[in-house]
Amino acid sequence: MSPGADAPDTGRFALRGRIVTLDPADTVLDDGVLYVSGTLIEAVLPATAPAPPGFAGVTPLDTRGSVYPGLIELHNHLPYDVLPLWQVPKRYGNRSQWGGSGNPAYRTLVTGPMKVLGQDPRLMPAVVRYVEAKALVNGTTTSQGIALFSNAGARRMYRGVVRNVEQTDTPDLPEAASRIADVEAKDAEKFLARLKQPHRLLLHLAEGTDAAARAHFQALQFQPGKWAITENLVGIHCTGLNADDFTVFAAHGGSMVWSPLSNLLLYGKTADIAAAKEAGVLMGLGSDWSVSGSKGLLGELKAARLASTAAGSVFSDRELVAMVTRDAARILRWESALGSLGAGMRADLVVVAGTHGDPYTSLVDARDEDIRLVAVDGVARYGSGRLMRALAPGENLEPVPGTAGEHVLRLDDGTADTIVAGLSLGEATERLAGALADLPALAATPVPPITASPGGGVRWQLALDEIEPTGAELRPRLPLLSASGETHPTGPGIGALTAAPAELEPVALDALTASDDPVFLATLAGEGNLPADYAGALARLLT
């Protein structure tokens, strides 16, 4: 997903409220005005200061809230965010133990439903529409992308209204990558050569807590003291790393994406964040996916605070907010354009109700109902009816079921991807809910394979890397060194099916927000791998 360069011209507007800039000085204007011209911020000034040139006739819109930079998510398997939270049956040691054929529930809850949805020409666009709306409703303005491939052999990223780290189409936001060729994933020196290309690479690293998980980090050392790590490697999860590993990782410039809720749900433990911080590892946040994580960054901030407190209050609320704004931008090399509020920066914004109390605590504490506005490139995309009607008069604003108050979405865009053109959130929701409830019947009449057919036209489907190999790996599987120094294979790929598949069962569509989802809260309460009182504390923060 990535907003187009020729997205709607917003003209000029101004927002008044508490402006939390997240600039290097942590400037906060208790009563300020943020001036926007087109896609860029023109100025951030005290409310008592004269308006900048060109804004003499623009009356600032009182947000009655606090204005933050848009939230940047560095890890999410977005298509899977239509699926509900999994009641994890036991504690696992690494990713391979729960994600493949050895776990029938994975087929029932994940691979089976997503194959049905991702291949169906009527349901696939509904997935794309729904998960993008879900990102906006949870305050996210940037996330990872949705990959598509066609019967003609083409592969591309879905282009929507939420910014996509993998396809930005603009030089001030260097594109990151999240997939590497299989050959690069099997040879540390080739992997190092890949890292020397001018792109950040976001990849799962040491996902799990046992020796097998850590071994995938150790495999990055291809000669004594020589590591396939550079500043371009952004390790997702890093739960298997110890203090010495983080020292090595930081010394070579590596950064990290932390997904605490998903880690705790699956492994009963998250990354050693105290050691990572001590080593100087730069960190961002990612909610991972709804199967074993938060619904979005607004929830993951709360999960992160609880995990930080349990580890000895490692991070302040200011540091947590920085992880989803300026630090995330630094990881991507976007800090000159996004991640803070100032003149010349892109106008990606989140407004949260209220102007009292600690400005960073206010964002971490915010419930989904507290979001008043989400804007991407100066275009108001989601928020309260009052602010949205003022900023998008005459536009098609769609009510959002399940959100408190009169919240609306603006998903129309002249540059939107044709696969979702004209599809409303309401229609997407209806299609998905019906399909997931009728999964057994739909699975019994599968869509024909997506193969090239002369004169048959182009048909797109979701590229679901979690289900079957696509020739480009999300997780580097470098050869592991045995005691003799020889390498050995690491087993089947993610989602490889070697046993008879389980029958599909009806699945409930995951709700957009936590406060409107009693099923999510009940499932969370029953999760056995979470620390004592963690689920209850998180539920209280979410609702």
Coordinates of C-alpha atoms in Angstrom, one line a residue:
M1 CA 0.0 0.0 0.0
S2 CA 1.3 3.4 -0.8
P3 CA -0.5 6.7 -1.3
G4 CA 0.0 8.0 -4.8
A5 CA 2.0 11.0 -5.8
D6 CA -1.1 12.4 -7.5
A7 CA -3.4 11.8 -4.5
P8 CA -6.1 14.3 -3.7
D9 CA -4.9 17.9 -3.3
T10 CA -5.9 18.9 0.2
G11 CA -5.2 22.6 -0.2
R12 CA -4.4 24.4 3.1
F13 CA -5.8 23.7 6.5
A14 CA -4.7 24.2 10.1
L15 CA -5.2 22.1 13.2
R16 CA -5.2 23.6 16.7
G17 CA -4.4 21.5 19.8
R18 CA -1.5 20.2 21.8
I19 CA 1.2 19.5 19.3
V20 CA 3.5 16.6 20.3
T21 CA 6.2 17.0 17.7
L22 CA 8.6 14.1 18.5
D23 CA 11.4 16.3 17.1
P24 CA 14.9 15.8 18.5
A25 CA 14.2 18.2 21.3
D26 CA 10.9 16.6 22.2
T27 CA 9.1 19.9 21.7
V28 CA 5.5 19.9 22.9
L29 CA 3.3 23.0 22.3
D30 CA 0.5 22.9 24.9
D31 CA -1.6 25.2 22.7
G32 CA -0.3 25.2 19.1
V33 CA -1.3 25.2 15.5
L34 CA -0.1 22.8 12.8
Y35 CA -0.3 24.3 9.3
V36 CA -0.6 22.0 6.3
S37 CA -0.2 22.9 2.7
G38 CA -1.0 20.0 0.3
T39 CA 1.0 17.0 1.5
L40 CA 3.5 18.9 3.7
I41 CA 3.5 20.6 7.0
E42 CA 4.1 24.3 6.4
A43 CA 4.7 25.3 10.1
V44 CA 4.2 24.3 13.7
L45 CA 3.6 27.5 15.8
P46 CA 2.2 28.6 19.2
A47 CA -1.5 29.5 18.9
T48 CA -0.7 33.1 19.7
A49 CA 1.8 33.4 16.9
P50 CA 0.8 35.0 13.5
A51 CA -0.1 32.5 10.8
P52 CA 2.5 31.8 8.2
P53 CA 2.3 33.4 4.7
G54 CA -0.7 32.0 2.7
F55 CA -2.7 31.1 5.8
A56 CA -4.2 34.5 6.6
G57 CA -7.7 33.3 5.6
V58 CA -7.5 29.8 7.1
T59 CA -9.2 29.4 10.5
P60 CA -7.5 26.7 12.6
L61 CA -9.8 23.8 13.3
D62 CA -9.9 23.1 17.1
T63 CA -9.2 19.4 17.4
R64 CA -9.8 19.4 21.2
G65 CA -7.0 16.9 21.3
S66 CA -3.3 16.1 20.9
V67 CA -1.6 15.9 17.5
Y68 CA 1.1 13.3 16.9
P69 CA 3.0 12.1 13.9
G70 CA 1.3 9.3 12.1
L71 CA 2.1 5.8 13.6
I72 CA 4.6 3.8 11.6
E73 CA 4.3 0.0 11.9
L74 CA 7.4 -2.0 10.8
H75 CA 5.9 -5.5 10.9
N76 CA 2.5 -6.8 10.0
H77 CA 1.3 -9.7 7.8
L78 CA -1.7 -7.5 6.8
P79 CA -3.9 -10.0 4.8
Y80 CA -4.2 -12.2 7.8
D81 CA -5.7 -9.4 9.9
V82 CA -9.2 -10.6 9.0
L83 CA -8.6 -13.7 11.2
P84 CA -9.4 -13.9 14.9
L85 CA -7.0 -14.3 17.8
W86 CA -5.8 -17.9 18.3
Q87 CA -6.3 -19.6 21.6
V88 CA -2.6 -20.8 21.7
P89 CA -2.7 -24.4 23.2
K90 CA 0.8 -24.6 24.5
R91 CA 4.2 -22.8 24.7
Y92 CA 6.4 -23.2 21.7
G93 CA 10.2 -22.9 21.4
N94 CA 10.4 -21.6 17.9
R95 CA 8.4 -20.7 14.8
S96 CA 8.7 -24.1 13.1
Q97 CA 6.9 -25.8 16.0
W98 CA 3.5 -24.1 15.4
G99 CA 3.5 -22.8 11.8
G100 CA 3.7 -26.0 9.8
S101 CA 2.0 -29.3 9.2
G102 CA 2.7 -30.5 12.7
N103 CA 0.0 -28.2 14.0
P104 CA -3.5 -29.0 12.5
A105 CA -4.9 -25.9 14.0
Y106 CA -2.7 -23.8 11.8
R107 CA -4.4 -25.3 8.7
T108 CA -7.9 -24.8 10.3
L109 CA -7.3 -21.2 11.5
V110 CA -4.8 -19.8 9.0
T111 CA -3.8 -21.6 5.8
G112 CA -7.2 -23.0 4.9
P113 CA -9.2 -19.8 5.4
M114 CA -6.6 -17.6 3.7
K115 CA -6.3 -19.8 0.6
V116 CA -10.1 -19.6 0.2
L117 CA -10.1 -15.8 0.6
G118 CA -6.9 -15.0 -1.2
Q119 CA -7.8 -16.9 -4.4
D120 CA -11.4 -15.8 -4.8
P121 CA -11.7 -12.8 -7.2
R122 CA -14.7 -11.5 -5.1
L123 CA -13.2 -12.1 -1.7
M124 CA -9.6 -11.0 -2.2
P125 CA -10.5 -7.4 -2.8
A126 CA -12.6 -7.5 0.4
V127 CA -9.6 -8.7 2.4
V128 CA -7.5 -5.8 1.0
R129 CA -10.2 -3.2 1.8
Y130 CA -10.9 -4.5 5.3
V131 CA -7.3 -4.7 6.5
E132 CA -6.4 -1.3 5.2
A133 CA -9.4 0.2 7.0
K134 CA -8.4 -1.7 10.2
A135 CA -4.9 -0.1 10.0
L136 CA -6.4 3.4 9.8
V137 CA -8.9 2.8 12.6
N138 CA -6.0 1.7 14.9
G139 CA -4.0 4.9 14.1
T140 CA -1.6 3.4 11.6
T141 CA -0.5 5.6 8.7
T142 CA 2.4 3.4 7.5
S143 CA 2.7 -0.4 7.5
Q144 CA 4.1 -3.3 5.4
G145 CA 2.5 -4.0 2.1
I146 CA 0.1 -6.4 0.6
A147 CA 1.7 -8.5 -2.2
L148 CA -0.3 -9.6 -5.2
F149 CA 0.5 -11.9 -8.1
S150 CA -1.5 -12.7 -11.3
N151 CA -2.2 -15.5 -13.7
A152 CA 0.1 -13.8 -16.1
G153 CA 3.1 -14.3 -13.7
A154 CA 3.3 -10.6 -12.6
R155 CA 3.9 -9.6 -9.0
R156 CA 3.2 -6.2 -7.5
M157 CA 2.3 -4.5 -4.2
Y158 CA -1.2 -3.3 -3.6
R159 CA -1.5 0.5 -3.8
G160 CA -3.9 2.0 -1.3
V161 CA -4.2 4.9 1.1
V162 CA -2.0 3.7 3.9
R163 CA 1.7 4.2 3.3
N164 CA 3.7 1.1 2.4
V165 CA 7.4 0.7 3.5
E166 CA 8.1 -1.6 0.5
Q167 CA 6.8 0.7 -2.2
T168 CA 6.8 4.4 -1.6
D169 CA 7.3 5.8 -5.1
T170 CA 9.2 8.8 -3.8
P171 CA 12.9 9.4 -3.2
D172 CA 12.6 11.0 0.2
L173 CA 11.2 7.7 1.5
P174 CA 13.7 5.0 0.5
E175 CA 11.9 1.7 0.0
A176 CA 12.6 -1.2 2.3
A177 CA 12.5 -4.9 1.3
S178 CA 11.0 -7.8 3.2
R179 CA 11.7 -10.7 0.9
I180 CA 15.0 -12.2 -0.4
A181 CA 15.7 -14.8 -3.0
D182 CA 16.0 -18.4 -1.7
V183 CA 19.7 -18.6 -2.6
E184 CA 20.5 -15.5 -0.5
A185 CA 18.6 -17.0 2.4
K186 CA 20.9 -20.1 2.3
D187 CA 24.3 -18.6 2.1
A188 CA 25.6 -16.0 4.7
E189 CA 28.1 -14.4 2.3
K190 CA 25.4 -14.0 -0.4
F191 CA 23.1 -12.7 2.3
L192 CA 25.8 -10.1 3.3
A193 CA 26.1 -9.0 -0.3
R194 CA 22.3 -8.5 -0.4
L195 CA 22.6 -6.3 2.7
K196 CA 25.1 -4.1 1.0
Q197 CA 22.4 -3.1 -1.5
P198 CA 20.9 0.4 -0.7
H199 CA 17.7 -0.9 1.0
R200 CA 16.7 -1.7 4.5
L201 CA 15.8 -5.4 4.8
L202 CA 13.0 -6.3 7.3
L203 CA 13.3 -10.0 8.1
H204 CA 12.3 -12.4 10.8
L205 CA 15.3 -13.2 13.0
A206 CA 15.8 -15.7 15.8
E207 CA 12.0 -16.1 16.1
G208 CA 11.5 -18.2 19.3
T209 CA 13.3 -18.7 22.6
D210 CA 15.1 -22.0 22.3
A211 CA 18.5 -22.9 20.9
A212 CA 17.1 -23.6 17.5
A213 CA 15.8 -20.1 17.2
R214 CA 19.1 -18.6 18.4
A215 CA 21.0 -20.7 15.9
H216 CA 19.5 -18.8 13.0
F217 CA 21.2 -15.6 14.4
Q218 CA 24.5 -17.5 15.0
A219 CA 24.4 -18.6 11.4
L220 CA 25.0 -15.0 10.4
Q221 CA 28.6 -15.4 11.5
F222 CA 30.2 -17.0 8.4
Q223 CA 33.8 -16.7 9.6
P224 CA 35.1 -16.1 13.1
G225 CA 34.3 -12.4 13.9
K226 CA 32.7 -11.8 10.5
W227 CA 28.9 -11.3 10.5
A228 CA 26.3 -10.9 7.8
I229 CA 24.9 -7.9 9.6
T230 CA 24.9 -4.3 8.5
E231 CA 22.8 -1.2 9.2
N232 CA 20.4 -2.5 6.5
L233 CA 19.3 -5.5 8.5
V234 CA 16.2 -4.9 10.6
G235 CA 15.6 -8.0 12.6
I236 CA 11.9 -8.8 13.4
H237 CA 11.3 -10.4 16.8
C238 CA 14.9 -11.3 17.9
T239 CA 13.4 -13.3 20.8
G240 CA 16.3 -15.8 20.7
L241 CA 19.1 -13.3 21.2
N242 CA 21.0 -13.0 24.5
A243 CA 22.9 -10.0 25.8
D244 CA 26.1 -10.9 23.9
D245 CA 24.1 -11.4 20.7
F246 CA 22.6 -7.9 21.0
T247 CA 26.0 -6.4 21.5
V248 CA 27.2 -8.0 18.3
F249 CA 24.0 -7.0 16.5
A250 CA 24.2 -3.4 17.6
A251 CA 28.0 -3.1 16.8
H252 CA 27.3 -4.1 13.2
G253 CA 24.4 -1.6 12.9
G254 CA 21.4 -3.9 13.1
S255 CA 18.1 -2.6 14.3
M256 CA 15.0 -4.5 15.6
V257 CA 11.2 -4.7 15.4
W258 CA 9.6 -5.7 18.7
S259 CA 6.3 -7.5 18.7
P260 CA 5.7 -8.2 22.4
L261 CA 2.2 -9.5 22.5
S262 CA 2.7 -12.1 19.7
N263 CA 6.0 -13.2 21.3
L264 CA 4.3 -13.7 24.7
L265 CA 1.3 -15.5 23.3
L266 CA 3.4 -18.0 21.3
Y267 CA 6.5 -18.4 23.4
G268 CA 5.6 -17.1 26.9
K269 CA 8.6 -14.7 26.6
T270 CA 9.6 -11.7 24.5
A271 CA 12.9 -10.3 23.5
D272 CA 15.5 -9.3 26.1
I273 CA 14.6 -5.6 25.7
A274 CA 16.8 -4.5 28.6
A275 CA 19.9 -6.1 26.9
A276 CA 18.9 -4.7 23.5
K277 CA 18.5 -1.2 25.0
E278 CA 21.8 -1.5 26.9
A279 CA 23.5 -2.5 23.6
G280 CA 22.1 0.5 21.8
V281 CA 19.8 -1.3 19.4
L282 CA 17.4 1.0 17.7
M283 CA 13.8 -0.4 18.0
G284 CA 10.4 -0.1 16.3
L285 CA 7.1 -1.8 17.0
G286 CA 5.0 -4.2 14.9
S287 CA 1.7 -5.9 15.9
D288 CA 2.6 -8.9 13.7
W289 CA -0.9 -10.2 12.8
S290 CA -4.3 -10.7 14.4
V291 CA -3.8 -14.4 14.8
S292 CA -1.3 -14.0 17.6
G293 CA -1.0 -10.2 18.2
S294 CA -2.7 -6.9 18.6
K295 CA -5.2 -5.4 16.2
G296 CA -2.9 -2.6 15.5
L297 CA -0.2 -0.2 16.9
L298 CA -2.6 1.4 19.4
G299 CA -3.0 -2.0 21.1
E300 CA 0.7 -2.9 20.7
L301 CA 1.8 0.2 22.5
K302 CA -0.1 -1.0 25.5
A303 CA 1.3 -4.5 25.2
A304 CA 4.7 -3.1 25.0
R305 CA 4.3 -0.9 28.1
L306 CA 3.2 -3.9 30.1
A307 CA 6.1 -6.0 28.9
S308 CA 8.5 -3.1 29.6
T309 CA 7.2 -2.8 33.1
A310 CA 7.5 -6.5 33.8
A311 CA 11.1 -6.4 32.6
G312 CA 12.0 -3.6 35.1
S313 CA 10.4 -0.5 33.5
V314 CA 12.9 -0.6 30.6
F315 CA 11.2 2.1 28.5
S316 CA 9.3 5.3 29.3
D317 CA 6.1 6.1 27.5
R318 CA 8.1 8.7 25.6
E319 CA 10.4 6.0 24.3
L320 CA 7.5 3.8 23.4
V321 CA 5.9 6.5 21.4
A322 CA 9.2 7.2 19.7
M323 CA 9.3 3.5 18.5
V324 CA 6.2 4.1 16.4
T325 CA 7.2 7.6 15.1
R326 CA 10.7 9.0 14.9
D327 CA 12.7 5.9 15.8
A328 CA 10.7 3.8 13.2
A329 CA 11.4 6.6 10.7
R330 CA 15.1 6.4 11.6
I331 CA 15.2 2.7 11.0
L332 CA 13.8 3.2 7.5
R333 CA 16.0 6.3 6.8
W334 CA 12.8 8.4 6.6
E335 CA 13.6 10.8 9.4
S336 CA 13.9 13.8 7.1
A337 CA 10.4 13.3 5.9
L338 CA 8.3 11.4 8.5
G339 CA 8.3 10.5 12.1
S340 CA 8.1 14.0 13.6
L341 CA 6.1 17.2 13.1
G342 CA 7.9 20.2 11.7
A343 CA 8.1 22.5 8.6
G344 CA 8.8 20.5 5.5
M345 CA 7.8 17.1 6.9
R346 CA 5.0 15.1 5.3
A347 CA 1.6 15.6 6.9
D348 CA 1.0 12.1 8.3
L349 CA -0.9 12.8 11.5
V350 CA -2.9 11.2 14.4
V351 CA -5.0 13.2 16.7
V352 CA -6.1 11.8 20.0
A353 CA -8.8 13.3 22.3
G354 CA -7.6 15.3 25.3
T355 CA -4.8 17.8 26.0
H356 CA -4.1 17.1 29.7
G357 CA -1.5 14.9 31.4
D358 CA 1.7 13.6 30.1
P359 CA 1.6 13.8 26.2
Y360 CA 3.2 10.4 25.6
T361 CA 1.2 8.6 28.3
S362 CA -1.9 10.1 26.6
L363 CA -1.1 8.2 23.4
V364 CA -0.2 4.9 25.0
D365 CA -3.4 5.1 27.1
A366 CA -5.6 6.1 24.2
R367 CA -8.5 3.7 23.4
D368 CA -9.6 3.3 19.8
E369 CA -12.6 5.5 20.6
D370 CA -10.2 8.3 21.5
I371 CA -8.8 8.7 17.9
R372 CA -10.1 11.9 16.4
L373 CA -8.3 12.0 13.2
V374 CA -5.9 10.0 11.0
A375 CA -4.4 11.7 8.0
V376 CA -1.9 10.5 5.4
D377 CA 0.0 12.9 3.1
G378 CA -2.4 15.7 4.3
V379 CA -5.5 13.7 3.4
A380 CA -8.0 13.1 6.2
R381 CA -8.7 9.4 6.1
Y382 CA -10.4 8.5 9.4
G383 CA -11.8 10.3 12.4
S384 CA -14.7 11.9 14.1
G385 CA -17.5 13.1 11.9
R386 CA -16.9 16.7 13.0
L387 CA -13.3 16.8 12.0
M388 CA -13.7 14.7 8.9
R389 CA -16.6 16.8 7.5
A390 CA -14.6 20.0 8.1
L391 CA -11.5 18.6 6.4
A392 CA -13.2 16.6 3.6
P393 CA -16.4 18.5 2.7
G394 CA -18.4 16.9 0.0
E395 CA -16.4 13.7 0.0
N396 CA -17.8 10.2 0.4
L397 CA -17.5 9.5 4.1
E398 CA -18.4 6.0 5.3
P399 CA -19.6 5.3 8.8
V400 CA -17.5 2.7 10.6
P401 CA -19.6 0.1 12.5
G402 CA -18.4 -0.8 16.0
T403 CA -16.5 2.5 16.6
A404 CA -17.7 4.7 19.4
G405 CA -19.3 7.9 18.4
E406 CA -19.7 9.2 14.8
H407 CA -16.5 8.0 13.3
V408 CA -16.1 7.8 9.5
L409 CA -13.7 6.7 6.9
R410 CA -12.6 8.3 3.6
L411 CA -11.3 5.5 1.4
D412 CA -12.0 7.0 -2.1
D413 CA -8.9 8.0 -4.0
G414 CA -8.4 8.8 -7.6
T415 CA -5.2 6.7 -7.6
A416 CA -6.6 3.7 -5.7
D417 CA -5.8 0.2 -7.0
T418 CA -8.4 -1.0 -9.4
I419 CA -8.9 -4.2 -7.6
V420 CA -10.8 -2.4 -4.8
A421 CA -12.3 0.4 -6.9
G422 CA -15.8 1.3 -5.6
L423 CA -15.7 -1.4 -2.8
S424 CA -17.0 0.0 0.5
L425 CA -15.9 -1.2 3.9
G426 CA -19.5 -2.2 4.6
E427 CA -19.6 -4.4 1.5
A428 CA -16.2 -5.9 2.2
T429 CA -17.3 -6.7 5.8
E430 CA -20.4 -8.4 4.5
R431 CA -18.5 -10.5 2.0
L432 CA -15.9 -11.6 4.4
A433 CA -18.2 -12.4 7.3
G434 CA -20.4 -14.5 5.1
A435 CA -17.4 -16.3 3.5
L436 CA -15.7 -17.1 6.8
A437 CA -19.0 -18.4 8.2
D438 CA -19.4 -20.7 5.2
L439 CA -15.8 -21.9 4.9
P440 CA -16.4 -25.6 4.7
A441 CA -18.7 -25.2 1.7
L442 CA -16.4 -22.7 0.0
A443 CA -13.4 -24.9 0.5
A444 CA -15.3 -27.8 -1.1
T445 CA -15.7 -25.8 -4.3
P446 CA -12.2 -24.3 -4.7
V447 CA -11.4 -21.6 -7.2
P448 CA -9.4 -23.0 -10.2
P449 CA -5.6 -22.5 -9.8
I450 CA -4.3 -19.1 -10.9
T451 CA -2.5 -20.1 -14.1
A452 CA -2.0 -18.3 -17.4
S453 CA -4.9 -18.8 -19.8
P454 CA -4.8 -17.3 -23.3
G455 CA -7.4 -14.7 -23.7
G456 CA -8.7 -15.2 -20.2
G457 CA -7.7 -11.8 -18.9
V458 CA -5.5 -10.9 -15.8
R459 CA -6.7 -12.2 -12.5
W460 CA -5.0 -11.2 -9.3
Q461 CA -4.7 -13.0 -6.0
L462 CA -3.0 -12.5 -2.6
A463 CA 0.6 -13.6 -2.5
L464 CA 0.4 -15.5 0.9
D465 CA 4.0 -16.2 1.9
E466 CA 2.9 -17.7 5.2
I467 CA 1.2 -20.5 3.4
E468 CA 3.4 -21.8 0.6
P469 CA 6.9 -21.0 -0.8
T470 CA 6.9 -18.2 -3.4
G471 CA 10.7 -18.2 -4.2
A472 CA 11.2 -15.2 -2.0
E473 CA 11.7 -15.8 1.7
L474 CA 10.3 -13.7 4.6
R475 CA 12.6 -15.5 7.0
P476 CA 16.3 -16.2 6.2
R477 CA 17.1 -19.8 6.7
L478 CA 20.8 -19.8 6.6
P479 CA 22.6 -23.1 7.0
L480 CA 23.3 -23.9 10.7
L481 CA 26.7 -24.9 11.9
S482 CA 26.9 -28.3 13.5
A483 CA 29.5 -29.1 16.2
S484 CA 31.8 -30.3 13.4
G485 CA 31.6 -27.0 11.6
E486 CA 29.6 -28.5 8.8
T487 CA 26.3 -27.1 7.7
H488 CA 23.0 -29.0 7.8
P489 CA 19.5 -28.2 6.4
T490 CA 16.9 -26.5 8.6
G491 CA 13.8 -28.5 7.7
P492 CA 10.7 -27.7 5.6
G493 CA 9.6 -24.2 4.7
I494 CA 6.9 -22.2 6.5
G495 CA 3.5 -23.8 6.1
A496 CA 4.8 -26.9 4.4
L497 CA 2.0 -29.5 4.4
T498 CA 3.2 -33.1 4.7
A499 CA 0.2 -34.6 6.7
A500 CA -3.4 -34.9 5.7
P501 CA -5.0 -31.5 6.0
A502 CA -7.6 -30.9 8.7
E503 CA -11.2 -30.1 7.7
L504 CA -12.0 -26.4 7.7
E505 CA -14.5 -25.0 10.2
P506 CA -16.4 -21.7 10.2
V507 CA -14.3 -18.7 11.4
A508 CA -15.5 -15.4 12.8
L509 CA -14.2 -12.2 11.0
D510 CA -11.9 -10.3 13.4
A511 CA -13.5 -7.0 14.5
L512 CA -11.8 -3.8 13.6
T513 CA -11.2 -2.6 17.2
A514 CA -10.6 -4.3 20.6
S515 CA -13.2 -2.4 22.5
D516 CA -15.9 -3.7 20.2
D517 CA -14.7 -7.3 20.3
P518 CA -15.8 -9.4 23.3
V519 CA -14.6 -12.5 21.6
F520 CA -11.1 -11.1 21.4
L521 CA -11.1 -10.1 25.0
A522 CA -12.4 -13.5 26.1
T523 CA -9.8 -15.3 24.1
L524 CA -7.1 -13.0 25.5
A525 CA -8.3 -13.8 29.0
G526 CA -7.8 -17.5 28.3
E527 CA -4.3 -17.4 26.9
G528 CA -2.1 -19.7 28.9
N529 CA 1.3 -18.4 27.9
L530 CA 0.8 -14.8 29.1
P531 CA 2.4 -13.7 32.4
A532 CA 0.1 -13.6 35.4
D533 CA -2.4 -10.6 35.3
Y534 CA -1.0 -9.6 31.9
A535 CA -4.3 -10.3 30.0
G536 CA -6.4 -8.5 32.5
A537 CA -4.2 -5.5 32.6
L538 CA -4.1 -5.3 28.8
A539 CA -7.9 -5.7 28.5
R540 CA -8.3 -2.8 31.0
L541 CA -6.0 -0.6 28.9
L542 CA -7.9 -1.5 25.7
T543 CA -11.4 -0.9 26.9

